Coordinates of C-alpha atoms in Angstrom, one line a residue:
X1 CA 9.7 57.2 0.1
X2 CA 11.5 55.7 -3.3
X3 CA 13.8 53.7 -1.2
X4 CA 11.2 52.3 0.7
X5 CA 9.6 51.1 -2.5
X6 CA 12.9 49.4 -3.7
X7 CA 13.3 47.7 0.0
X8 CA 9.8 46.4 -0.5
X9 CA 10.2 45.1 -3.8
X10 CA 13.6 43.5 -3.3
X11 CA 12.0 41.7 0.0
X12 CA 9.0 40.5 -2.2
X13 CA 11.2 39.0 -4.7
X14 CA 13.4 37.3 -2.2
X15 CA 10.4 35.9 -0.5
X16 CA 9.0 34.7 -3.7
X17 CA 12.2 33.0 -4.7
X18 CA 12.9 31.4 -1.4
X19 CA 9.4 30.6 -0.7
X20 CA 9.2 28.1 -3.7
X21 CA 11.7 26.0 -2.5
X22 CA 10.0 25.0 0.6
X23 CA 9.4 21.2 0.9
X24 CA 11.5 20.4 -2.0
X25 CA 13.7 17.1 -1.2
X26 CA 16.8 16.2 -2.5
X27 CA 17.4 13.3 -0.4
X28 CA 18.6 10.4 -2.5
X29 CA 17.6 8.0 0.3
X30 CA 13.9 9.1 0.3
X31 CA 12.1 5.8 -0.6
X32 CA 9.0 7.8 -1.4
X33 CA 10.7 9.2 -4.5
X34 CA 11.0 5.4 -5.8
X35 CA 7.7 4.0 -4.3
X36 CA 5.5 7.0 -4.5
X37 CA 1.7 5.4 -4.5
X38 CA -0.5 5.8 -7.6
X39 CA -3.2 3.9 -7.0
X40 CA -6.6 3.5 -5.1
X41 CA -5.6 0.7 -2.9
X42 CA -4.3 1.2 0.6
X43 CA -0.5 2.4 1.0
X44 CA 1.6 2.0 4.1
X45 CA 5.1 1.7 5.1
X46 CA 6.8 0.3 8.1
X47 CA 10.4 -0.2 9.0
X48 CA 11.3 -0.3 5.3
X49 CA 8.6 -2.7 4.4
X50 CA 6.2 -0.8 1.8
X51 CA 2.5 -2.0 1.3
X52 CA 1.2 -0.7 -2.1
X53 CA -2.2 -0.9 -3.8
X54 CA -3.7 -3.2 -1.0
X55 CA -7.2 -3.9 -2.0
X56 CA -9.8 -6.6 -1.8
X57 CA -11.8 -7.7 -4.8
X58 CA -15.5 -8.2 -4.6
X59 CA -17.9 -9.4 -7.3
X60 CA -19.5 -7.3 -9.9
X61 CA -22.3 -5.0 -9.2
X62 CA -25.8 -6.5 -9.1
X63 CA -24.2 -10.0 -8.3
X64 CA -24.6 -11.9 -5.0
X65 CA -21.8 -10.8 -2.7
X66 CA -18.8 -13.5 -2.6
X67 CA -18.1 -15.4 0.5
X68 CA -14.3 -15.3 -0.2
X69 CA -12.7 -11.8 -1.2
X70 CA -9.1 -12.2 -2.7
X71 CA -6.5 -9.7 -1.0
X72 CA -4.3 -8.1 -3.4
X73 CA -0.8 -6.3 -2.4
X74 CA 2.4 -5.4 -3.9
X75 CA 5.0 -5.5 -1.1
X76 CA 8.5 -4.1 -1.4
X77 CA 11.2 -5.0 1.1
X78 CA 13.9 -2.1 1.5
X79 CA 15.4 -3.6 4.5
X80 CA 18.4 -5.1 3.1
X81 CA 17.7 -8.6 4.3
X82 CA 14.9 -10.9 3.8
X83 CA 11.6 -10.6 5.6
X84 CA 8.6 -12.8 5.5
X85 CA 4.8 -12.0 5.8
X86 CA 3.6 -14.2 9.0
X87 CA 0.2 -13.5 9.1
X88 CA -2.8 -10.9 8.1
X89 CA -5.6 -10.5 10.3
X90 CA -9.0 -8.5 10.3
X91 CA -9.2 -6.0 13.0
X92 CA -12.1 -5.9 15.4
X93 CA -12.8 -9.8 14.6
X94 CA -15.5 -10.7 12.4
X95 CA -13.1 -12.1 9.6
X96 CA -10.0 -14.5 8.8
X97 CA -7.4 -14.4 6.3
X98 CA -5.9 -17.5 4.6
X99 CA -2.6 -16.6 2.9
X100 CA -2.1 -18.3 -0.2
X101 CA 1.3 -19.3 0.1
X102 CA 4.4 -18.4 2.3
X103 CA 5.0 -14.7 1.4
X104 CA 8.9 -14.5 1.3
X105 CA 10.1 -11.0 1.0
X106 CA 13.8 -10.8 -0.5
X107 CA 15.3 -7.6 -0.2
X108 CA 14.8 -5.0 -2.9
X109 CA 12.3 -7.1 -5.0
X110 CA 8.6 -6.2 -5.5
X111 CA 6.2 -9.4 -4.4
X112 CA 2.5 -9.8 -5.2
X113 CA 2.1 -8.5 -8.7
X114 CA -0.5 -10.6 -10.4
X115 CA -2.1 -12.9 -7.9
X116 CA -3.8 -12.4 -4.8
X117 CA -1.7 -12.9 -1.4
X118 CA -4.5 -14.1 0.4
X119 CA -8.3 -15.1 0.7
X120 CA -10.4 -12.9 3.0
X121 CA -13.7 -14.6 4.6
X122 CA -16.1 -13.4 7.0
X123 CA -16.3 -9.3 6.0
X124 CA -18.7 -7.3 4.7
X125 CA -17.8 -7.0 0.8
X126 CA -18.1 -3.0 0.9
X127 CA -16.2 0.0 1.8
X128 CA -12.9 -0.5 3.9
X129 CA -11.7 -3.3 6.1
X130 CA -9.1 -2.7 8.8
X131 CA -6.3 -5.2 8.7
X132 CA -2.9 -5.9 10.3
X133 CA -0.1 -7.2 8.3
X134 CA 2.8 -8.9 10.6
X135 CA 6.1 -9.4 9.3
X136 CA 8.7 -11.5 10.9
X137 CA 11.3 -8.9 11.1
X138 CA 9.5 -5.5 10.4
X139 CA 6.8 -6.2 12.9
X140 CA 3.1 -5.3 12.6
X141 CA 1.6 -2.3 10.4
X142 CA -2.0 -1.7 10.1
X143 CA -3.9 -0.5 6.7
X144 CA -7.5 0.3 5.9
X145 CA -8.1 -1.9 2.9
X146 CA -10.8 -0.8 0.4
X147 CA -12.8 -3.3 -1.1
X148 CA -13.1 -2.7 -4.9
X149 CA -15.8 -3.9 -7.2
X150 CA -15.0 -5.8 -10.3
X151 CA -15.9 -3.0 -12.7
X152 CA -13.6 -0.5 -14.5
X153 CA -9.8 -1.3 -14.1
X154 CA -10.8 -4.2 -11.6
X155 CA -13.1 -6.0 -14.2
X156 CA -10.0 -7.7 -15.6
X157 CA -8.3 -8.6 -12.4
X158 CA -7.7 -12.3 -12.0
X159 CA -9.7 -13.6 -8.9
X160 CA -6.9 -16.1 -8.1
X161 CA -7.6 -20.1 -7.4
X162 CA -11.1 -21.0 -5.9
X163 CA -9.4 -22.9 -3.2
X164 CA -6.6 -22.0 -1.1
X165 CA -3.9 -24.3 0.3
X166 CA -4.4 -24.9 3.9

């Protein structure tokens, strides 16, 4: 009987020691180690292009909803070669997106930190909006983009230019 207790105790200790190691990665190529999303926006990755903190900025509470919502995103290109954001579309129709300027993505660089990358019209300025981002090399990726009211940390976000270039 004492031998059985020793075996059981040893098995329990081994189980606890090895059980705590599951899910731990030491892969230096794991991009999520470097681009771990810590935000309230949409976060998606596709073919080594990472969209982080993607959101639409609505007006302040109690104000009439704006006709145009600025689209913010941080885009990271880990492909090793340049890419370009070709277009953004609102899924299901009912909205249009005008890119602010050509969005060129040099390899290993962040794009879109301070200014909106596009203006979106014809969408309901609440909840989340399904959108597709199409890149010249990486292809298309869908994201459910939240609409954020201009309160709290979003109250100081620059709305961008009032008119977008055509």
